[in-house]
Short mmCIF file of C-alpha atoms in Angstrom, two decimals:
data_model
loop_
_atom_site.label_atom_id
_atom_site.label_comp_id
_atom_site.label_asym_id
_atom_site.label_seq_id
_atom_site.Cartn_x
_atom_site.Cartn_y
_atom_site.Cartn_z
CA UNK A 198 93.78 93.74 56.74
CA UNK A 199 95.61 90.44 57.32
CA UNK A 200 99.11 90.32 55.95
CA UNK A 201 100.27 87.51 53.69
CA UNK A 202 100.30 84.13 55.47
CA UNK A 203 103.57 82.96 56.91
CA UNK A 204 105.57 80.72 54.57
CA UNK A 205 104.16 77.15 54.50
CA UNK A 206 107.60 75.65 55.18
CA UNK A 207 107.77 77.40 58.57
CA UNK A 208 108.39 75.05 61.49
CA UNK A 209 108.85 75.38 65.22
CA UNK A 210 112.45 75.65 66.34
CA UNK A 211 113.89 74.71 69.71
CA UNK A 212 112.35 76.12 72.87
CA UNK A 213 114.66 77.90 75.36
CA UNK A 214 114.07 77.41 79.10
CA UNK A 215 115.75 78.73 82.23
CA UNK A 216 116.32 76.05 84.89
CA UNK A 217 117.61 76.21 88.47
CA UNK A 218 119.74 73.07 88.37
CA UNK A 219 121.04 71.92 84.98
CA UNK A 220 122.15 68.49 86.19
CA UNK A 221 118.70 67.82 87.66
CA UNK A 222 117.01 68.89 84.45
CA UNK A 223 119.31 66.82 82.24
CA UNK A 224 118.56 63.73 84.34
CA UNK A 225 114.82 64.34 84.07
CA UNK A 226 114.76 65.04 80.35
CA UNK A 227 116.91 62.02 79.54
CA UNK A 228 115.49 59.40 81.92
CA UNK A 229 111.82 60.44 81.93
CA UNK A 230 111.14 62.29 78.66
CA UNK A 231 113.68 60.49 76.50
CA UNK A 232 115.65 63.34 74.93
CA UNK A 233 119.35 63.12 74.15
CA UNK A 234 122.00 65.69 75.06
CA UNK A 235 123.19 67.01 71.69
CA UNK A 236 125.55 69.66 73.03
CA UNK A 237 126.64 70.84 76.47
CA UNK A 238 128.87 73.58 77.85
CA UNK A 239 129.21 75.40 81.16
CA UNK A 240 125.73 76.35 82.33
CA UNK A 241 123.72 75.33 79.27
CA UNK A 242 122.81 72.36 77.10
CA UNK A 243 120.90 71.48 73.94
CA UNK A 244 118.61 68.43 73.90
CA UNK A 245 116.64 66.70 71.19
CA UNK A 246 116.45 63.59 69.06
CA UNK A 247 118.53 62.42 66.13
CA UNK A 248 118.76 65.28 63.66
CA UNK A 249 116.45 67.63 65.59
CA UNK A 250 117.13 70.12 68.40
CA UNK A 251 114.11 70.54 70.68
CA UNK A 252 115.24 72.30 73.88
CA UNK A 253 117.96 74.69 74.98
CA UNK A 254 118.37 74.79 78.76
CA UNK A 255 120.12 77.67 80.54
CA UNK A 256 121.06 77.26 84.21
CA UNK A 257 120.27 80.13 86.57
CA UNK A 258 120.73 78.97 90.19
CA UNK A 259 117.97 80.16 92.49
CA UNK A 260 115.46 80.88 89.72
CA UNK A 261 111.89 80.37 90.89
CA UNK A 262 109.27 78.26 89.10
CA UNK A 263 106.85 80.11 86.81
CA UNK A 264 103.90 81.16 89.03
CA UNK A 265 101.31 80.19 86.43
CA UNK A 266 97.82 81.68 86.47
CA UNK A 267 97.78 85.46 86.65
CA UNK A 268 101.07 85.91 84.79
CA UNK A 269 101.89 86.24 81.10
CA UNK A 270 104.31 83.68 79.72
CA UNK A 271 104.70 80.07 78.70
CA UNK A 272 101.82 77.78 79.69
CA UNK A 273 103.42 74.77 78.06
CA UNK A 274 105.46 73.68 75.08
CA UNK A 275 104.41 70.59 73.16
CA UNK A 276 106.56 67.80 71.74
CA UNK A 277 104.94 66.12 68.75
CA UNK A 278 105.64 62.40 68.35
CA UNK A 279 105.45 60.85 64.87
CA UNK A 280 102.76 58.24 65.62
CA UNK A 281 100.26 56.81 68.08
CA UNK A 282 102.63 53.87 68.44
CA UNK A 283 105.34 56.21 69.71
CA UNK A 284 102.89 57.87 72.11
CA UNK A 285 101.93 54.46 73.48
CA UNK A 286 105.56 53.52 74.11
CA UNK A 287 106.10 56.87 75.86
CA UNK A 288 102.98 56.55 78.04
CA UNK A 289 103.96 53.05 79.16
CA UNK A 290 107.42 54.39 80.05
CA UNK A 291 105.86 57.17 82.14
CA UNK A 292 103.86 54.55 84.01
CA UNK A 293 106.90 52.35 84.60
CA UNK A 294 108.99 55.31 85.78
CA UNK A 295 106.13 56.65 87.91
CA UNK A 296 106.59 59.98 86.18
CA UNK A 297 104.06 62.44 87.67
CA UNK A 298 101.47 63.52 85.09
CA UNK A 299 99.07 66.46 85.28
CA UNK A 300 96.58 65.14 82.73
CA UNK A 301 95.85 63.18 79.56
CA UNK A 302 93.28 64.28 76.99
CA UNK A 303 91.76 63.49 73.62
CA UNK A 304 91.26 66.75 71.70
CA UNK A 305 89.76 65.21 68.59
CA UNK A 306 92.65 66.48 66.50
CA UNK A 307 95.22 64.91 68.83
CA UNK A 308 95.89 62.75 71.88
CA UNK A 309 98.00 64.45 74.55
CA UNK A 310 99.79 63.76 77.83
CA UNK A 311 100.57 66.65 80.20
CA UNK A 312 103.27 66.95 82.83
CA UNK A 313 105.68 69.43 84.44
CA UNK A 314 109.47 69.36 84.57
CA UNK A 315 111.38 69.88 87.88
CA UNK A 316 111.19 73.68 87.40
CA UNK A 317 107.46 73.67 86.80
CA UNK A 318 107.64 74.23 83.03
CA UNK A 319 104.54 72.76 81.41
CA UNK A 320 105.09 69.99 78.88
CA UNK A 321 102.69 68.35 76.45
CA UNK A 322 103.68 65.13 74.67
CA UNK A 323 101.21 64.30 71.91
CA UNK A 324 100.43 62.82 68.55
CA UNK A 325 98.29 64.41 65.85
CA UNK A 326 95.52 62.56 64.09
CA UNK A 327 95.60 62.80 60.28
CA UNK A 328 93.97 66.04 59.09
CA UNK A 329 91.27 64.07 57.28
CA UNK A 330 90.11 62.73 60.66
CA UNK A 331 89.90 66.11 62.44
CA UNK A 332 86.33 66.71 63.71
CA UNK A 333 84.49 69.65 62.20
CA UNK A 334 81.25 71.52 62.76
CA UNK A 335 78.53 71.51 60.11
CA UNK A 336 79.90 74.84 58.86
CA UNK A 337 83.33 73.34 58.36
CA UNK A 338 84.99 74.94 61.38
CA UNK A 339 87.34 72.85 63.48
CA UNK A 340 85.59 71.22 66.45
CA UNK A 341 88.32 70.60 69.03
CA UNK A 342 87.24 68.89 72.25
CA UNK A 343 88.76 67.97 75.60
CA UNK A 344 87.78 64.43 76.52
CA UNK A 345 89.56 61.77 78.62
CA UNK A 346 92.26 60.02 76.65
CA UNK A 347 91.88 56.29 75.98
CA UNK A 348 95.07 55.46 77.89
CA UNK A 349 94.68 51.69 77.48
CA UNK A 350 94.16 52.09 73.75
CA UNK A 351 97.20 54.34 73.46
CA UNK A 352 99.40 51.91 75.41
CA UNK A 353 98.11 49.03 73.28
CA UNK A 354 99.13 50.99 70.17
CA UNK A 355 102.70 50.84 71.48
CA UNK A 356 102.57 47.06 70.92
CA UNK A 357 104.90 46.40 73.84
CA UNK A 358 107.86 47.88 71.98
CA UNK A 359 110.84 48.69 74.21
CA UNK A 360 111.35 52.33 75.19
CA UNK A 361 114.55 53.72 73.69
CA UNK A 362 113.87 57.41 74.18
CA UNK A 363 111.92 59.65 71.85
CA UNK A 364 112.22 58.43 68.25
CA UNK A 365 113.58 60.15 65.16
CA UNK A 366 110.84 62.22 63.57
CA UNK A 367 109.90 63.85 66.88
CA UNK A 368 109.56 67.64 66.52
CA UNK A 369 108.50 70.66 68.55
CA UNK A 370 104.82 70.88 67.71
CA UNK A 371 103.56 74.06 69.33
CA UNK A 372 103.73 76.46 72.24
CA UNK A 373 100.82 77.61 74.40
CA UNK A 374 101.06 81.05 75.97
CA UNK A 375 99.20 83.01 78.64
CA UNK A 376 98.61 86.60 77.48
CA UNK A 377 96.91 89.52 79.21
CA UNK A 378 95.17 90.95 76.10
CA UNK A 379 93.89 88.17 73.88
CA UNK A 380 92.65 90.28 70.96
CA UNK A 381 95.87 92.28 70.84
CA UNK A 382 97.82 89.01 70.80
CA UNK A 383 95.56 87.61 68.06
CA UNK A 384 96.05 90.73 65.96
CA UNK A 385 99.82 90.55 66.37
CA UNK A 386 100.25 86.88 65.53
CA UNK A 387 97.71 86.86 62.68
CA UNK A 388 98.06 90.29 61.08
CA UNK A 389 101.72 91.01 61.83
CA UNK A 390 103.43 87.60 61.98
CA UNK A 391 101.09 85.94 59.46
CA UNK A 392 99.65 82.90 61.24
CA UNK A 393 96.22 81.77 60.05
CA UNK A 394 93.42 82.10 62.59
CA UNK A 395 91.77 78.71 63.03
CA UNK A 396 89.41 79.23 65.96
CA UNK A 397 88.49 81.70 68.68
CA UNK A 398 87.17 80.03 71.82
CA UNK A 399 84.65 82.57 73.06
CA UNK A 400 87.21 85.25 73.89
CA UNK A 401 89.18 82.98 76.24
CA UNK A 402 91.64 81.40 73.81
CA UNK A 403 92.63 81.51 70.16
CA UNK A 404 94.16 78.80 68.03
CA UNK A 405 96.32 80.01 65.18
CA UNK A 406 98.03 77.89 62.57
CA UNK A 407 101.12 78.72 60.60
CA UNK A 408 100.18 76.08 58.02
CA UNK A 409 101.40 72.48 57.90
CA UNK A 410 102.25 71.29 61.45
CA UNK A 411 103.01 74.58 63.19
CA UNK A 412 100.44 75.77 65.68
CA UNK A 413 100.38 78.21 68.51
CA UNK A 414 97.76 78.89 71.16
CA UNK A 415 97.19 82.01 73.21
CA UNK A 416 95.02 81.92 76.32
CA UNK A 417 93.95 84.95 78.32
CA UNK A 418 95.15 85.06 81.92
CA UNK A 419 92.38 85.45 84.47
#
């Protein structure tokens, strides 16, 4: 039996990452992503936007990048911008900075840009569409898709506004994990933690929602 749903006021907190070179990471996250250093001490730093911590970086010299497929762990974390306008400003900045991207998609519920930091940590920068616009099947189930993003439309939504880093109102939207046993992970996060199960993608991935704007995806490693 599913336990009581997690409290509706639950939100994502900051994501903690291990990095090989803190100075390199701070340069990347400030100049490319647009986060501010909120606090820094020997070997670690907290980054975010005004009034919101998003990342905590811990330096461990010599640490190797996450190997990716075939290993459990973080696939990516996702920074949620407050509007399509903000996403357009960010995308134009990536183009001007020649920031390497790994993809850009329209998921129906959101528009997302994908990239990796210098240590290989996956990053998604996205904006959510209003819930009323989310596509649904005839039975009412969520119908997420993966289509090419309308990059020109997104940039146009930025209206040529100057880039001044990520704006206030930016939050940590979700994390996406690789797990070895998908059903065991689903049982844990739904029946133990209390997330609501939104969709199971044919035994390859599950999408669970902790109400409001908190979501979390597990994907089975192959």
